[in-house]
PDB file of C-alpha atoms in Angstrom:
ATOM      1  CA  UNK A   1       0.544  41.711 -34.798  1.00  0.00           C
ATOM      2  CA  UNK A   2      -1.854  41.445 -37.731  1.00  0.00           C
ATOM      3  CA  UNK A   3      -5.354  40.502 -36.602  1.00  0.00           C
ATOM      4  CA  UNK A   4      -5.631  37.806 -39.287  1.00  0.00           C
ATOM      5  CA  UNK A   5      -2.426  36.173 -38.057  1.00  0.00           C
ATOM      6  CA  UNK A   6      -3.684  36.368 -34.498  1.00  0.00           C
ATOM      7  CA  UNK A   7      -6.947  34.676 -35.478  1.00  0.00           C
ATOM      8  CA  UNK A   8      -5.052  31.924 -37.319  1.00  0.00           C
ATOM      9  CA  UNK A   9      -2.805  31.326 -34.302  1.00  0.00           C
ATOM     10  CA  UNK A  10      -5.819  31.145 -32.009  1.00  0.00           C
ATOM     11  CA  UNK A  11      -7.491  28.662 -34.370  1.00  0.00           C
ATOM     12  CA  UNK A  12      -4.337  26.527 -34.397  1.00  0.00           C
ATOM     13  CA  UNK A  13      -4.135  26.599 -30.600  1.00  0.00           C
ATOM     14  CA  UNK A  14      -7.819  25.730 -30.182  1.00  0.00           C
ATOM     15  CA  UNK A  15      -7.581  22.979 -32.795  1.00  0.00           C
ATOM     16  CA  UNK A  16      -4.475  21.575 -31.155  1.00  0.00           C
ATOM     17  CA  UNK A  17      -6.215  21.496 -27.776  1.00  0.00           C
ATOM     18  CA  UNK A  18      -9.312  19.809 -29.223  1.00  0.00           C
ATOM     19  CA  UNK A  19      -7.272  17.185 -31.105  1.00  0.00           C
ATOM     20  CA  UNK A  20      -4.975  16.468 -28.145  1.00  0.00           C
ATOM     21  CA  UNK A  21      -7.968  16.168 -25.821  1.00  0.00           C
ATOM     22  CA  UNK A  22      -9.672  13.749 -28.198  1.00  0.00           C
ATOM     23  CA  UNK A  23      -6.496  11.696 -28.675  1.00  0.00           C
ATOM     24  CA  UNK A  24      -6.029  11.580 -24.920  1.00  0.00           C
ATOM     25  CA  UNK A  25      -9.479  10.070 -24.442  1.00  0.00           C
ATOM     26  CA  UNK A  26      -8.832   7.512 -27.192  1.00  0.00           C
ATOM     27  CA  UNK A  27      -5.531   6.493 -25.588  1.00  0.00           C
ATOM     28  CA  UNK A  28      -7.206   6.419 -22.180  1.00  0.00           C
ATOM     29  CA  UNK A  29      -9.973   4.173 -23.522  1.00  0.00           C
ATOM     30  CA  UNK A  30      -7.419   1.848 -25.160  1.00  0.00           C
ATOM     31  CA  UNK A  31      -5.268   1.590 -22.036  1.00  0.00           C
ATOM     32  CA  UNK A  32      -8.373   0.925 -19.950  1.00  0.00           C
ATOM     33  CA  UNK A  33      -9.330  -1.963 -22.244  1.00  0.00           C
ATOM     34  CA  UNK A  34      -5.857  -3.460 -21.918  1.00  0.00           C
ATOM     35  CA  UNK A  35      -5.383  -2.825 -18.190  1.00  0.00           C
ATOM     36  CA  UNK A  36      -8.776  -4.293 -17.266  1.00  0.00           C
ATOM     37  CA  UNK A  37      -7.485  -7.646 -18.485  1.00  0.00           C
ATOM     38  CA  UNK A  38      -4.243  -7.480 -16.489  1.00  0.00           C
ATOM     39  CA  UNK A  39      -4.389  -9.350 -13.178  1.00  0.00           C
ATOM     40  CA  UNK A  40      -0.686  -9.813 -12.426  1.00  0.00           C
ATOM     41  CA  UNK A  41       2.120  -7.499 -11.352  1.00  0.00           C
ATOM     42  CA  UNK A  42       2.152  -4.436  -9.109  1.00  0.00           C
ATOM     43  CA  UNK A  43       1.789  -1.972 -12.006  1.00  0.00           C
ATOM     44  CA  UNK A  44      -1.980  -2.573 -11.915  1.00  0.00           C
ATOM     45  CA  UNK A  45      -2.619  -6.321 -11.758  1.00  0.00           C
ATOM     46  CA  UNK A  46      -2.623  -6.683  -7.985  1.00  0.00           C
ATOM     47  CA  UNK A  47      -4.891  -3.655  -7.649  1.00  0.00           C
ATOM     48  CA  UNK A  48      -7.274  -5.087 -10.255  1.00  0.00           C
ATOM     49  CA  UNK A  49      -7.396  -8.405  -8.439  1.00  0.00           C
ATOM     50  CA  UNK A  50      -8.035  -6.683  -5.115  1.00  0.00           C
ATOM     51  CA  UNK A  51     -10.890  -4.601  -6.529  1.00  0.00           C
ATOM     52  CA  UNK A  52     -12.452  -7.744  -7.993  1.00  0.00           C
ATOM     53  CA  UNK A  53     -12.294  -9.812  -4.780  1.00  0.00           C
ATOM     54  CA  UNK A  54     -12.406  -7.254  -1.967  1.00  0.00           C
ATOM     55  CA  UNK A  55     -16.115  -7.527  -1.196  1.00  0.00           C
ATOM     56  CA  UNK A  56     -16.199 -11.323  -1.389  1.00  0.00           C
ATOM     57  CA  UNK A  57     -13.174 -11.908   0.834  1.00  0.00           C
ATOM     58  CA  UNK A  58     -13.320 -12.697   4.555  1.00  0.00           C
ATOM     59  CA  UNK A  59      -9.777 -11.730   5.526  1.00  0.00           C
ATOM     60  CA  UNK A  60      -7.736  -8.810   4.151  1.00  0.00           C
ATOM     61  CA  UNK A  61      -4.281  -7.373   4.774  1.00  0.00           C
ATOM     62  CA  UNK A  62      -3.178  -3.852   3.807  1.00  0.00           C
ATOM     63  CA  UNK A  63       0.221  -2.220   3.984  1.00  0.00           C
ATOM     64  CA  UNK A  64       3.567  -1.802   2.295  1.00  0.00           C
ATOM     65  CA  UNK A  65       6.210  -4.388   1.391  1.00  0.00           C
ATOM     66  CA  UNK A  66       6.435  -5.441   5.049  1.00  0.00           C
ATOM     67  CA  UNK A  67       2.776  -6.472   4.901  1.00  0.00           C
ATOM     68  CA  UNK A  68       3.229  -8.078   1.493  1.00  0.00           C
ATOM     69  CA  UNK A  69       6.229 -10.165   2.596  1.00  0.00           C
ATOM     70  CA  UNK A  70       5.411 -10.757   6.274  1.00  0.00           C
ATOM     71  CA  UNK A  71       1.804 -11.958   6.584  1.00  0.00           C
ATOM     72  CA  UNK A  72       0.780 -15.357   5.210  1.00  0.00           C
ATOM     73  CA  UNK A  73      -2.967 -14.878   4.880  1.00  0.00           C
ATOM     74  CA  UNK A  74      -3.666 -18.554   4.138  1.00  0.00           C
ATOM     75  CA  UNK A  75      -2.892 -19.356   7.776  1.00  0.00           C
ATOM     76  CA  UNK A  76      -5.850 -17.231   8.830  1.00  0.00           C
ATOM     77  CA  UNK A  77      -8.546 -17.962   6.294  1.00  0.00           C
ATOM     78  CA  UNK A  78      -8.958 -19.837   3.013  1.00  0.00           C
ATOM     79  CA  UNK A  79     -10.837 -16.847   1.595  1.00  0.00           C
ATOM     80  CA  UNK A  80      -8.211 -14.154   2.087  1.00  0.00           C
ATOM     81  CA  UNK A  81      -6.086 -11.616   0.243  1.00  0.00           C
ATOM     82  CA  UNK A  82      -2.896  -9.720   1.082  1.00  0.00           C
ATOM     83  CA  UNK A  83      -2.996  -6.279  -0.553  1.00  0.00           C
ATOM     84  CA  UNK A  84       0.468  -5.276   0.621  1.00  0.00           C
ATOM     85  CA  UNK A  85       2.271  -3.245  -2.070  1.00  0.00           C
ATOM     86  CA  UNK A  86       5.938  -2.274  -2.148  1.00  0.00           C
ATOM     87  CA  UNK A  87       6.713   1.355  -1.392  1.00  0.00           C
ATOM     88  CA  UNK A  88       3.256   2.575  -0.407  1.00  0.00           C
ATOM     89  CA  UNK A  89       2.265   4.449   2.727  1.00  0.00           C
ATOM     90  CA  UNK A  90      -0.828   5.188   4.762  1.00  0.00           C
ATOM     91  CA  UNK A  91      -2.444   7.406   2.085  1.00  0.00           C
ATOM     92  CA  UNK A  92      -2.592   4.537  -0.407  1.00  0.00           C
ATOM     93  CA  UNK A  93      -3.949   2.072   2.134  1.00  0.00           C
ATOM     94  CA  UNK A  94      -6.474   4.442   3.665  1.00  0.00           C
ATOM     95  CA  UNK A  95      -7.906   5.084   0.204  1.00  0.00           C
ATOM     96  CA  UNK A  96      -8.291   1.373  -0.567  1.00  0.00           C
ATOM     97  CA  UNK A  97      -9.880   0.659   2.809  1.00  0.00           C
ATOM     98  CA  UNK A  98     -12.493   3.295   2.045  1.00  0.00           C
ATOM     99  CA  UNK A  99     -13.481   1.327  -1.077  1.00  0.00           C
ATOM    100  CA  UNK A 100     -14.637  -1.643   1.017  1.00  0.00           C
ATOM    101  CA  UNK A 101     -18.300  -2.511   1.358  1.00  0.00           C
ATOM    102  CA  UNK A 102     -19.308  -1.177   4.773  1.00  0.00           C
ATOM    103  CA  UNK A 103     -21.780  -3.906   5.770  1.00  0.00           C
ATOM    104  CA  UNK A 104     -19.637  -6.871   4.682  1.00  0.00           C
ATOM    105  CA  UNK A 105     -18.305  -8.903   7.625  1.00  0.00           C
ATOM    106  CA  UNK A 106     -14.519  -9.018   7.361  1.00  0.00           C
ATOM    107  CA  UNK A 107     -11.368  -9.258   9.446  1.00  0.00           C
ATOM    108  CA  UNK A 108      -8.831  -6.632   8.346  1.00  0.00           C
ATOM    109  CA  UNK A 109      -5.184  -6.317   9.337  1.00  0.00           C
ATOM    110  CA  UNK A 110      -3.561  -2.969   8.528  1.00  0.00           C
ATOM    111  CA  UNK A 111       0.227  -2.860   8.679  1.00  0.00           C
ATOM    112  CA  UNK A 112       1.549   0.568   9.617  1.00  0.00           C
ATOM    113  CA  UNK A 113       5.105   1.832  10.005  1.00  0.00           C
ATOM    114  CA  UNK A 114       6.269   4.528  12.375  1.00  0.00           C
ATOM    115  CA  UNK A 115       8.286   6.103   9.530  1.00  0.00           C
ATOM    116  CA  UNK A 116       5.113   7.522   7.926  1.00  0.00           C
ATOM    117  CA  UNK A 117       4.068   9.141  11.174  1.00  0.00           C
ATOM    118  CA  UNK A 118       7.422  10.723  12.003  1.00  0.00           C
ATOM    119  CA  UNK A 119       8.747  11.554   8.541  1.00  0.00           C
ATOM    120  CA  UNK A 120       8.482  15.328   8.235  1.00  0.00           C
ATOM    121  CA  UNK A 121       8.658  15.018   4.441  1.00  0.00           C
ATOM    122  CA  UNK A 122       5.798  12.551   4.084  1.00  0.00           C
ATOM    123  CA  UNK A 123       3.104  14.239   1.963  1.00  0.00           C
ATOM    124  CA  UNK A 124       0.842  11.341   1.021  1.00  0.00           C
ATOM    125  CA  UNK A 125       2.197  11.227  -2.526  1.00  0.00           C
ATOM    126  CA  UNK A 126       2.083   7.412  -2.437  1.00  0.00           C
ATOM    127  CA  UNK A 127      -1.626   7.815  -3.237  1.00  0.00           C
ATOM    128  CA  UNK A 128      -0.471   8.443  -6.818  1.00  0.00           C
ATOM    129  CA  UNK A 129       0.027   4.692  -7.025  1.00  0.00           C
ATOM    130  CA  UNK A 130      -3.752   4.587  -7.540  1.00  0.00           C
ATOM    131  CA  UNK A 131      -3.843   7.142 -10.363  1.00  0.00           C
ATOM    132  CA  UNK A 132      -4.613   4.473 -12.995  1.00  0.00           C
ATOM    133  CA  UNK A 133      -8.081   4.298 -11.413  1.00  0.00           C
ATOM    134  CA  UNK A 134      -8.675   8.039 -11.747  1.00  0.00           C
ATOM    135  CA  UNK A 135     -12.148   8.541 -13.225  1.00  0.00           C
ATOM    136  CA  UNK A 136     -12.592   4.779 -13.124  1.00  0.00           C
ATOM    137  CA  UNK A 137     -13.410   4.248  -9.441  1.00  0.00           C
ATOM    138  CA  UNK A 138     -15.508   6.820  -7.581  1.00  0.00           C
ATOM    139  CA  UNK A 139     -13.884   6.475  -4.150  1.00  0.00           C
ATOM    140  CA  UNK A 140     -10.357   6.515  -5.538  1.00  0.00           C
ATOM    141  CA  UNK A 141     -11.150   9.489  -7.803  1.00  0.00           C
ATOM    142  CA  UNK A 142     -12.526  11.464  -4.848  1.00  0.00           C
ATOM    143  CA  UNK A 143      -9.481  10.640  -2.720  1.00  0.00           C
ATOM    144  CA  UNK A 144      -7.085  11.679  -5.481  1.00  0.00           C
ATOM    145  CA  UNK A 145      -8.954  14.959  -5.990  1.00  0.00           C
ATOM    146  CA  UNK A 146      -8.856  15.679  -2.267  1.00  0.00           C
ATOM    147  CA  UNK A 147      -5.158  14.818  -2.001  1.00  0.00           C
ATOM    148  CA  UNK A 148      -3.945  17.516  -4.413  1.00  0.00           C
ATOM    149  CA  UNK A 149      -1.279  15.038  -5.513  1.00  0.00           C
ATOM    150  CA  UNK A 150      -2.239  15.169  -9.195  1.00  0.00           C
ATOM    151  CA  UNK A 151      -1.193  17.968 -11.528  1.00  0.00           C
ATOM    152  CA  UNK A 152      -3.708  20.149 -13.378  1.00  0.00           C
ATOM    153  CA  UNK A 153      -2.885  18.340 -16.642  1.00  0.00           C
ATOM    154  CA  UNK A 154      -3.622  14.954 -15.053  1.00  0.00           C
ATOM    155  CA  UNK A 155      -7.096  16.209 -14.202  1.00  0.00           C
ATOM    156  CA  UNK A 156      -7.663  17.042 -17.898  1.00  0.00           C
ATOM    157  CA  UNK A 157      -5.589  14.470 -19.805  1.00  0.00           C
ATOM    158  CA  UNK A 158      -6.558  11.206 -18.137  1.00  0.00           C
ATOM    159  CA  UNK A 159      -4.116   9.007 -20.066  1.00  0.00           C
ATOM    160  CA  UNK A 160      -1.245  10.770 -18.270  1.00  0.00           C
ATOM    161  CA  UNK A 161      -2.207   8.777 -15.205  1.00  0.00           C
ATOM    162  CA  UNK A 162      -0.809   5.683 -16.893  1.00  0.00           C
ATOM    163  CA  UNK A 163       2.664   7.266 -17.068  1.00  0.00           C
ATOM    164  CA  UNK A 164       5.185   4.998 -15.375  1.00  0.00           C
ATOM    165  CA  UNK A 165       2.813   2.025 -15.461  1.00  0.00           C
ATOM    166  CA  UNK A 166       2.060   1.489 -19.141  1.00  0.00           C
ATOM    167  CA  UNK A 167       5.100  -0.697 -19.896  1.00  0.00           C
ATOM    168  CA  UNK A 168       4.470  -2.939 -16.884  1.00  0.00           C
ATOM    169  CA  UNK A 169       0.786  -3.209 -17.779  1.00  0.00           C
ATOM    170  CA  UNK A 170       1.471  -4.136 -21.405  1.00  0.00           C
ATOM    171  CA  UNK A 171       4.149  -6.639 -20.361  1.00  0.00           C
ATOM    172  CA  UNK A 172       1.770  -8.404 -17.980  1.00  0.00           C
ATOM    173  CA  UNK A 173      -1.007  -8.273 -20.575  1.00  0.00           C
ATOM    174  CA  UNK A 174       1.010 -10.332 -23.048  1.00  0.00           C
ATOM    175  CA  UNK A 175       2.984 -12.359 -20.505  1.00  0.00           C
ATOM    176  CA  UNK A 176       1.358 -12.706 -17.055  1.00  0.00           C
ATOM    177  CA  UNK A 177       3.901 -13.202 -14.283  1.00  0.00           C
ATOM    178  CA  UNK A 178       1.872 -15.853 -12.444  1.00  0.00           C
ATOM    179  CA  UNK A 179      -1.506 -17.550 -12.240  1.00  0.00           C
ATOM    180  CA  UNK A 180      -3.596 -14.951 -10.416  1.00  0.00           C
ATOM    181  CA  UNK A 181      -6.354 -17.521  -9.763  1.00  0.00           C
ATOM    182  CA  UNK A 182      -4.075 -19.229  -7.224  1.00  0.00           C
ATOM    183  CA  UNK A 183      -2.434 -16.040  -5.924  1.00  0.00           C
ATOM    184  CA  UNK A 184      -3.368 -14.680  -2.488  1.00  0.00           C
ATOM    185  CA  UNK A 185      -1.120 -11.589  -2.519  1.00  0.00           C
ATOM    186  CA  UNK A 186       1.486 -12.948  -0.086  1.00  0.00           C
ATOM    187  CA  UNK A 187       5.056 -12.898  -1.430  1.00  0.00           C
ATOM    188  CA  UNK A 188       7.552 -14.489   0.986  1.00  0.00           C
ATOM    189  CA  UNK A 189      11.235 -13.604   0.655  1.00  0.00           C
ATOM    190  CA  UNK A 190      13.527 -16.590   0.296  1.00  0.00           C
ATOM    191  CA  UNK A 191      17.244 -16.602   1.107  1.00  0.00           C
ATOM    192  CA  UNK A 192      19.537 -19.047  -0.663  1.00  0.00           C
ATOM    193  CA  UNK A 193      22.964 -20.144   0.537  1.00  0.00           C
ATOM    194  CA  UNK A 194      24.806 -17.702  -1.697  1.00  0.00           C
ATOM    195  CA  UNK A 195      22.882 -14.775  -0.178  1.00  0.00           C
ATOM    196  CA  UNK A 196      23.438 -15.627   3.473  1.00  0.00           C
ATOM    197  CA  UNK A 197      26.887 -14.037   3.788  1.00  0.00           C
ATOM    198  CA  UNK A 198      25.719 -10.768   2.246  1.00  0.00           C
ATOM    199  CA  UNK A 199      22.615 -10.831   4.480  1.00  0.00           C
ATOM    200  CA  UNK A 200      24.751 -11.313   7.589  1.00  0.00           C
ATOM    201  CA  UNK A 201      27.036  -8.446   6.592  1.00  0.00           C
ATOM    202  CA  UNK A 202      24.087  -6.107   6.093  1.00  0.00           C
ATOM    203  CA  UNK A 203      22.582  -7.080   9.440  1.00  0.00           C
ATOM    204  CA  UNK A 204      25.886  -6.569  11.274  1.00  0.00           C
ATOM    205  CA  UNK A 205      26.011  -2.980  10.004  1.00  0.00           C
ATOM    206  CA  UNK A 206      22.474  -2.410  11.291  1.00  0.00           C
ATOM    207  CA  UNK A 207      23.339  -3.759  14.746  1.00  0.00           C
ATOM    208  CA  UNK A 208      24.322  -0.375  16.198  1.00  0.00           C
ATOM    209  CA  UNK A 209      22.976   1.958  18.851  1.00  0.00           C
ATOM    210  CA  UNK A 210      22.080   5.334  17.370  1.00  0.00           C
ATOM    211  CA  UNK A 211      21.025   8.317  19.447  1.00  0.00           C
ATOM    212  CA  UNK A 212      17.260   8.723  19.753  1.00  0.00           C
ATOM    213  CA  UNK A 213      15.809  11.939  18.361  1.00  0.00           C
ATOM    214  CA  UNK A 214      14.424  13.933  21.287  1.00  0.00           C
ATOM    215  CA  UNK A 215      12.236  16.219  19.179  1.00  0.00           C
ATOM    216  CA  UNK A 216       9.955  13.812  17.372  1.00  0.00           C
ATOM    217  CA  UNK A 217       6.848  15.326  15.799  1.00  0.00           C
ATOM    218  CA  UNK A 218       4.007  13.441  14.180  1.00  0.00           C
ATOM    219  CA  UNK A 219       3.238  14.074  10.543  1.00  0.00           C
ATOM    220  CA  UNK A 220      -0.193  15.697  10.200  1.00  0.00           C
ATOM    221  CA  UNK A 221      -0.831  14.224   6.741  1.00  0.00           C
ATOM    222  CA  UNK A 222      -0.335  10.687   8.084  1.00  0.00           C
ATOM    223  CA  UNK A 223      -2.599  11.431  11.032  1.00  0.00           C
ATOM    224  CA  UNK A 224      -5.345  12.727   8.723  1.00  0.00           C
ATOM    225  CA  UNK A 225      -5.274   9.503   6.688  1.00  0.00           C
ATOM    226  CA  UNK A 226      -5.348   7.457   9.886  1.00  0.00           C
ATOM    227  CA  UNK A 227      -8.407   9.424  11.001  1.00  0.00           C
ATOM    228  CA  UNK A 228      -9.995   8.693   7.620  1.00  0.00           C
ATOM    229  CA  UNK A 229      -9.568   4.994   8.363  1.00  0.00           C
ATOM    230  CA  UNK A 230     -11.082   5.542  11.795  1.00  0.00           C
ATOM    231  CA  UNK A 231     -14.127   7.226  10.221  1.00  0.00           C
ATOM    232  CA  UNK A 232     -14.627   4.250   7.930  1.00  0.00           C
ATOM    233  CA  UNK A 233     -14.244   1.778  10.803  1.00  0.00           C
ATOM    234  CA  UNK A 234     -16.940   3.603  12.763  1.00  0.00           C
ATOM    235  CA  UNK A 235     -19.317   3.094   9.809  1.00  0.00           C
ATOM    236  CA  UNK A 236     -18.472  -0.609   9.419  1.00  0.00           C
ATOM    237  CA  UNK A 237     -19.474  -2.407  12.644  1.00  0.00           C
ATOM    238  CA  UNK A 238     -19.354  -5.822  10.955  1.00  0.00           C
ATOM    239  CA  UNK A 239     -15.634  -5.519  10.335  1.00  0.00           C
ATOM    240  CA  UNK A 240     -12.877  -6.248  12.837  1.00  0.00           C
ATOM    241  CA  UNK A 241      -9.742  -4.143  12.349  1.00  0.00           C
ATOM    242  CA  UNK A 242      -6.316  -4.829  13.807  1.00  0.00           C
ATOM    243  CA  UNK A 243      -3.390  -2.479  13.193  1.00  0.00           C
ATOM    244  CA  UNK A 244       0.088  -3.966  13.507  1.00  0.00           C
ATOM    245  CA  UNK A 245       3.728  -3.029  13.088  1.00  0.00           C
ATOM    246  CA  UNK A 246       5.858  -6.021  12.150  1.00  0.00           C
ATOM    247  CA  UNK A 247       9.380  -6.735  13.481  1.00  0.00           C
ATOM    248  CA  UNK A 248      12.549  -4.957  12.467  1.00  0.00           C
ATOM    249  CA  UNK A 249      16.050  -6.209  13.169  1.00  0.00           C
ATOM    250  CA  UNK A 250      17.280  -3.388  15.389  1.00  0.00           C
ATOM    251  CA  UNK A 251      15.055  -0.599  16.651  1.00  0.00           C
ATOM    252  CA  UNK A 252      17.369   1.926  18.294  1.00  0.00           C
ATOM    253  CA  UNK A 253      14.613   4.166  19.627  1.00  0.00           C
ATOM    254  CA  UNK A 254      11.261   3.311  21.190  1.00  0.00           C
ATOM    255  CA  UNK A 255      10.058   6.890  21.710  1.00  0.00           C
ATOM    256  CA  UNK A 256       8.288   6.951  18.348  1.00  0.00           C
ATOM    257  CA  UNK A 257       6.726   3.558  19.075  1.00  0.00           C
ATOM    258  CA  UNK A 258       5.290   4.831  22.341  1.00  0.00           C
ATOM    259  CA  UNK A 259       3.939   8.000  20.732  1.00  0.00           C
ATOM    260  CA  UNK A 260       2.267   6.025  17.946  1.00  0.00           C
ATOM    261  CA  UNK A 261       0.776   3.599  20.467  1.00  0.00           C
ATOM    262  CA  UNK A 262      -0.613   6.528  22.432  1.00  0.00           C
ATOM    263  CA  UNK A 263      -2.214   7.968  19.278  1.00  0.00           C
ATOM    264  CA  UNK A 264      -3.794   4.619  18.385  1.00  0.00           C
ATOM    265  CA  UNK A 265      -5.191   4.294  21.897  1.00  0.00           C
ATOM    266  CA  UNK A 266      -6.526   7.850  21.746  1.00  0.00           C
ATOM    267  CA  UNK A 267      -8.396   7.026  18.538  1.00  0.00           C
ATOM    268  CA  UNK A 268      -9.688   3.748  19.983  1.00  0.00           C
ATOM    269  CA  UNK A 269      -7.932   1.599  17.369  1.00  0.00           C
ATOM    270  CA  UNK A 270      -6.704  -1.926  18.114  1.00  0.00           C
ATOM    271  CA  UNK A 271      -2.930  -1.790  17.692  1.00  0.00           C
ATOM    272  CA  UNK A 272      -0.111  -4.245  18.337  1.00  0.00           C
ATOM    273  CA  UNK A 273       3.513  -3.157  18.041  1.00  0.00           C
ATOM    274  CA  UNK A 274       5.741  -6.130  17.191  1.00  0.00           C
ATOM    275  CA  UNK A 275       8.786  -4.011  16.291  1.00  0.00           C
ATOM    276  CA  UNK A 276      11.018  -5.727  18.880  1.00  0.00           C
ATOM    277  CA  UNK A 277       9.496  -9.211  18.705  1.00  0.00           C
ATOM    278  CA  UNK A 278      12.794 -10.780  17.584  1.00  0.00           C
ATOM    279  CA  UNK A 279      15.159  -8.211  19.089  1.00  0.00           C
ATOM    280  CA  UNK A 280      17.158 -10.733  21.122  1.00  0.00           C
ATOM    281  CA  UNK A 281      17.161 -13.499  18.548  1.00  0.00           C
ATOM    282  CA  UNK A 282      20.704 -14.203  17.376  1.00  0.00           C
ATOM    283  CA  UNK A 283      19.724 -16.465  14.491  1.00  0.00           C
ATOM    284  CA  UNK A 284      19.749 -14.442  11.255  1.00  0.00           C
ATOM    285  CA  UNK A 285      17.634 -16.996   9.406  1.00  0.00           C
ATOM    286  CA  UNK A 286      14.530 -14.926  10.208  1.00  0.00           C
ATOM    287  CA  UNK A 287      15.813 -11.971   8.182  1.00  0.00           C
ATOM    288  CA  UNK A 288      16.197 -10.882   4.564  1.00  0.00           C
ATOM    289  CA  UNK A 289      17.465  -7.426   5.559  1.00  0.00           C
ATOM    290  CA  UNK A 290      17.041  -5.126   8.610  1.00  0.00           C
ATOM    291  CA  UNK A 291      13.401  -4.315   7.855  1.00  0.00           C
ATOM    292  CA  UNK A 292      12.202  -7.443   6.020  1.00  0.00           C
ATOM    293  CA  UNK A 293      11.696 -10.936   7.353  1.00  0.00           C
ATOM    294  CA  UNK A 294      12.698 -13.984   5.362  1.00  0.00           C
ATOM    295  CA  UNK A 295      10.105 -16.614   4.554  1.00  0.00           C
ATOM    296  CA  UNK A 296      11.060 -18.441   7.740  1.00  0.00           C
ATOM    297  CA  UNK A 297      10.678 -15.275   9.800  1.00  0.00           C
ATOM    298  CA  UNK A 298       7.404 -14.367   8.101  1.00  0.00           C
ATOM    299  CA  UNK A 299       5.916 -17.781   8.849  1.00  0.00           C
ATOM    300  CA  UNK A 300       6.936 -17.441  12.495  1.00  0.00           C
ATOM    301  CA  UNK A 301       5.496 -13.923  12.719  1.00  0.00           C
ATOM    302  CA  UNK A 302       2.279 -14.987  10.974  1.00  0.00           C
ATOM    303  CA  UNK A 303       1.888 -17.739  13.575  1.00  0.00           C
ATOM    304  CA  UNK A 304       2.191 -15.134  16.346  1.00  0.00           C
ATOM    305  CA  UNK A 305      -0.481 -13.022  14.648  1.00  0.00           C
ATOM    306  CA  UNK A 306      -2.655 -16.101  14.177  1.00  0.00           C
ATOM    307  CA  UNK A 307      -2.730 -16.715  17.925  1.00  0.00           C
ATOM    308  CA  UNK A 308      -3.846 -13.123  18.465  1.00  0.00           C
ATOM    309  CA  UNK A 309      -6.438 -13.493  15.723  1.00  0.00           C
ATOM    310  CA  UNK A 310      -7.894 -16.592  17.363  1.00  0.00           C
ATOM    311  CA  UNK A 311      -8.039 -14.769  20.700  1.00  0.00           C
ATOM    312  CA  UNK A 312     -10.013 -11.894  19.182  1.00  0.00           C
ATOM    313  CA  UNK A 313     -12.399 -14.285  17.449  1.00  0.00           C
ATOM    314  CA  UNK A 314     -13.210 -16.476  20.454  1.00  0.00           C
TER     315      UNK A 314
END
């Protein structure tokens, strides 16, 4: 190939890289400006609200949708926030817990599910739910770098970390879904009359006895993130942590529950397993589906937790 042509191609490539890099930073700056003003929705609003209140809040809840829909934080403390987010796992929650101010006195409930600890495919990729804070929050940036869950391009082109969230962010920017000033993060699940028959059908299909897996192995990625939480707890003596697993409709195997309990005890973490709390209850009004409580069930479960909370604080 002619050397002049080669030089021109190289110039085009270099120029393209420089322009794309500059445009990326402009887009990133613009999206940051917009997203910083979004305080509603799970695309970024709930995370923004959490980061703004986390060090001024006395009572916090972390976890997935079962934390979000099951724990009414107002029963515990007027100054509280439920940071439960649909679809996340222990990697996401461990990262957020490590953003807390170590010397702030707080009571923290962490909802954990056995599925993270015994899912051989769990790789901590739920931490990508925090990618909109890459290079915007030091602790989250460090955790994302250490996770190896971001591609090489995401490390260079920061605006890519808004992929999948931009539409939700823009929507909530122009039309907030609720008044965040009165929102505590708790989202109860209501069941209307027309949904009861479908709910009962779903629950009847879950009411079976499946064979328990005899060769359960704990996921090392989940254990590492749990140990990261433990390290933070050891540095935060003013905080009281309680780990819980909320009820499910029909737990066909308790081997995993026992193994997780043993691990929590080994690490010296306060853990309460409420998986079978409503196992013998025949009334379906407590349930939205086999793994989620209805508002009625969530209020009942929150009351059970409240009694435990009062015991620990007396």
